[in-house]
Steps between C-alpha positions, in 0.01 A plus 500: 500500500727623759730821398833532671710802442841393412781641295373804311181347401189322662528129439198290440466147607224261404398264767326175469140486662609347814797727550279802411252382776778475763641853400152665514455340848838608607432863385172504671612352820825691551452863321799657733738241346383574142555853518824447669596273207389768247730760679780265523463415107479876413808579713677201344404617131645843563827375638541253230433756238772721651752225532444363143527847364834537679621160392409582132716823533778324654502221240484775232824680656670159517421419135646844376814459756559187329483642159737761600764227641428654865473153647557615866205750473277233311561249769376748768187585290420147437544416865259775606242387248530137658461625835167691406355198323571283814321758710213521274468118504494528876219755501309290240511211737406674813184625379323219697692191600180290514374630163824447293497117512148500384613736215783292396265184487273641245553419120805670358309615210335843557650512834614854548683419840704225348602727204596800725683272721709334236559833315671621817703178497592571150613868580697383792687216321564721172644772752708237658629386165588850404697538830677183437573592140662832600713340749603249232573784253704682773711184553567460128628859481739426783625195348579677179721741691712189572467305165895514468553316834213254494441198308234527233315179636495655842322807382237290338446277812487822718235665266305163470469497870406870520199465259376154610270668779318682239345178351296368806344837533394519132371158544291575812359817312408287206296270711320771662425661164309189419269545783392862393191529330530800288117563495498585859771772452399851446448595142755758490772226610386203310739558199787560716433164704428302178835623373693403792335158492638454160842652551617340856482145393698586191753679698513208755560260211785727352672501840457113540684476164769749581589344835499148337731640218726672755534159685614339154732778420670440849566127420624593135735748637675235703426641830522197708744311269694557177300451168636361178321600170568386163455735230474364140567737181312335216511576137135543358642467158570146572172383664500232745233380734602741786500814265837468296841333496695545830821670383630587848381514876582674814506362873405781718517487900298732703538562880303734692384687187843559350666318219786288683619344163449459127664221311473491105676199339693587202374219297130531605327176508778308332711536827263266650529227234810367684305434825254275307625133552198323455419351166140566394331326215345743252146433436417276208397761228840670566702168417473602118723788560708397807 
């Protein structure tokens, strides 16, 4: 068993017999290199612990600023957290350029290095998503100030474009979380990591549905072309297959999110009878009455 001090804990890697022999030989032949590796790992562990602590604090400040609708401040805090996570990733990868590829090829299960690496990716992507979200909310605030001069559909399109970058970050975070083995995480953080593994995919799915819905709304609001809708008023006291007798109806035209015209024929469906010139033979059972 080779112990490598990474992050805030010493990680343990179980090597197969052949690899174990090679490692023992290496440690015997090159003791100076081994000592240097331990020193490098210890230095990286301290740096990573500091960086992730700073990132967590910045992330918390960003979340609080978002709750207070201080989106500019939130964007700054999330950006700082993202930078700290990125630097921590560099520290983790720089422990030993020859050793890292070997660690990555070991089975993902019970592999602390893979879990640590992916947790840093999760932190980076979630911080980036928070930053993008803060920018999007800032844009929505600005659009609200010009609601009287902008078309509603234009506001929907702008908001949709602003929130779209959030989704790829959440998707990458969800994929990275799947590679995290909670059993390799320090006991005091396992509950938090487990909760994140459950929550992030749910949030990702919700954002996917929201963006899909916003695309449909833009189409329904007639952003690219005028949309005409038929609105039926049915009497449920005279039941019909569609819900009730159609006593009247309206034709509604919508362009750029605004109703451009509404037409309600005074005679309801009876006004359409004169337009039906084709003679249709009634079904055989109705021949008794008509």
